[in-house]
Amino acid sequence: MDCTVKVSELIRKNVIVGGVVQGVGFRPFVYRLAERFGLAGIVRNTSGTVEIDVEGSQEAVEAFLIALRTDAPKAARVDSIMAVDADPTGRTGFTIAESCAQTPSSACIPADIAVCSDCVGETLASDNRRFAYPFTNCTNCGPRFTIIRRVPYDRSNTTMAAFDMCAQCESEYRNPIDRRSHAEPIACPTCGPMVWLEQDSRCTETDAITIAAKLLRDGKIMAIKGLGGFHLACDARNDEAVRELRKRKGRISKPFALMVKDLAEAEKLCEISEEHRKLLTSREKPIVLAEKKRFADVSEHVAPGTKLLGLMLPYTPLHVLLFEHSPAALVMTSGNLSEEPLAFANTAARQKLAKLADAFLMHNRDIHVPCDDSVIRPVDAGLAIMVRRARGYVPAALPMPCECECILGVGAEQKNTFCLAWDRTAVCSQHIGDLDTAETFDYYQYATGHFLSLFGRKPKILAHDLHPGYMSTQYALTRLGVELVGVQHHHAHIAACLAENGRTDRCIGLALDGTGYGLDGSVWGGEILNADLSGFERIGCLSTVRMPGGEAAIRDPRRMAAAYAHAAFGSDWIACVEHLSINFSKLELSVIERQLQTGLNSPLTSSAGRLFDAVSAAIGVCSERTYEGQPAVELEMFAEGTVGDYYNSEIKTENGCMVLDTVSIFKSAVKDRLAGTNKAIVAGRFHNSLVHLLVQACVMAREVTRLNLVALSGGVFQNALILGRLSQELTDNGFEVLVHRLLPPNDACISYGQVVVCASQYQ
Ligand SMILES: [Zn+2]
Ligand SMILES: [Zn+2]
Ligand SMILES: [Zn+2]
């Protein structure tokens, strides 16, 4: 403190800093700042905020308040600074108070942060005491969400509690000016977790990572324990290894993600824009989808049927060390059997992955809650589609449009997440998966329970989908002592998009996805809504066609081609599918014929996803689905982006509802294809036609509703061609367009939409 300042010239402020300010080295930062400006006082963590009691000369206090924002640690995000005057006491010295347990807010629980460059430097420096140590971390980086058992976020409440700090780590931890001051997962080779290799029931501690790297070079498949779970890894340039991994995992053609040594390696494989670079090197380090270079040196089995590769950079010191000796591009896919949740505990992983991996790279820092890698697809400058939101992003809070009781949105069935909201905060869970397997549903219940206890909340209301068959709906219906609110699927989509953008006004909502339970009991999925947060009216939809065989039609795109052909060509549909060389057996043909005529086990659908399936199968792009969304993904990949024209189609009005004639688009595409047009051109024209028709529908809707705001949601908006062109054309037509930026447009956003709708209805 500056001793020349008399008490009368001192000022004192009680300051509350809100945002992501806990678990990111904020208190030590405040301490250093106070020292710099010669201020006295104390800093402490409170319920989700940081509280500072500070005094000194007016000039110094003011400079301090500015620097709180401008000089904050990289991992922090300062949302608000509130400063209230108080009477100066004339005290000296500045201290950091221990945190006290209170009802936590989401800000108490930071997301996991990719290893920072300082820690990478230390891990690779032979004269550093953390040389070659795979668990190096500091206040700017390291595990958080995945190791926290309960709040407040102190070491004793994490899985690091099992390790006693050595004297050196302890002194770094206690030293307010050290980069590791109050870094809860602080560790070193003397006191922290360790890594070992397990192979053929032998266990090796020395050089475990180097041996693992050699096994990878030799074409072996490794199970590698990482930050949020196990990966299965192999050399991405080794055809044999990648094929073997597909075989063992039971994953026929769904693309694998890659981890590459560095940016230079990423640039060898893919077209990397500035946007890609930013995301790849961000502190979240997600998997970034990028266009594969023409002659990229990577096994063709990594991502068949798509021109995109999912790339990520090493995000833990363990990965960094692995790449010192391993091949420069590794397949890194979730350590599980297809459709099962991620393995994360050592014993379970040993059992589950025994038949999948040749060896295990293990460690003894427990993962308390698993978290998959996040996936992002950049579209244009400043526009990126979140495809899967998990590691690095969860549990960052989302905005709530209004104050609310404690609500749990239980989510949808596919790509499930759940969402917990209270006061004006919503926290969406990490990607859980498809709830149709017992393992995933178990994981769902575990993760839900963990979330509720982590945030110390007991929901009063459960918001659920209207589909009675969803496991999430079943979960809600069997809870006792809570109020239940059903939210229509596509309304949840649009509400999520509005609320995420901080909007509460009414809009034209375009909800395009695969399946959602409609108010009339039919399968919706190509919907135009006049909606706000609390209610909606369905003002338009795509043509409705049958789904011959129900679920079977979702799994088999040929069936949707048959249904659309039936709608387009009537009884000539069989001749049509024969011309298109879609191979059905005689029996299949007669069964489908009967289903289409009688409607037996063949519900009606207006689904956009099913339209993509139908076109994809009909024009010969993808007639066999081995993973969800494959026909649509491949149709987009096939589409020639330079094509500008489209097939004409009309919008009719039935019972006051617009019907967008997608059957005639299908018909034109089929005729075009049968006339010998290249399927890439047909695919391009199909995309344009749908965009054109949707824009026309919005223009018509605007005439009636006077609404100029359009919100886009649903899995179809993972299609960059549709998203990019539709937003552009809507903007050109004077519309204001909202897209998802924080959450995926697919069913991962449903849980958030559910709590938003529910909260707005209760307001
Ligand atoms: Zn670090
Ligand atoms: Zn230590
Ligand atoms: Zn949906």
Coordinates of C-alpha atoms in Angstrom, one line a residue, residues 209-224 232-236 238 241 322 325-327 330-332 361:
I209 CA 3.7 -43.3 -23.9
T210 CA 6.6 -44.1 -26.1
I211 CA 5.6 -47.7 -26.3
A212 CA 2.0 -46.8 -27.1
A213 CA 3.3 -44.6 -29.9
K214 CA 5.4 -47.4 -31.3
L215 CA 2.4 -49.8 -31.2
L216 CA 0.4 -47.2 -33.2
R217 CA 3.2 -47.0 -35.7
D218 CA 3.1 -50.8 -36.0
G219 CA -0.6 -50.6 -37.0
K220 CA -2.1 -51.6 -33.6
I221 CA -5.3 -50.3 -32.1
M222 CA -4.8 -48.5 -28.8
A223 CA -7.4 -47.6 -26.1
I224 CA -6.2 -44.3 -24.7
L232 CA -9.7 -45.8 -29.6
A233 CA -6.8 -44.8 -31.7
C234 CA -4.9 -46.1 -34.7
D235 CA -2.7 -44.7 -37.5
A236 CA -5.0 -42.8 -39.9
N238 CA -2.8 -47.3 -42.3
A241 CA -5.5 -50.7 -39.1
L322 CA 2.2 -39.3 -27.7
H325 CA 6.7 -40.5 -31.4
S326 CA 3.4 -41.6 -33.0
P327 CA 2.2 -41.2 -36.6
L330 CA -4.3 -40.7 -35.6
V331 CA -7.9 -41.9 -35.8
M332 CA -9.3 -40.9 -32.4
L361 CA -2.7 -46.5 -22.3

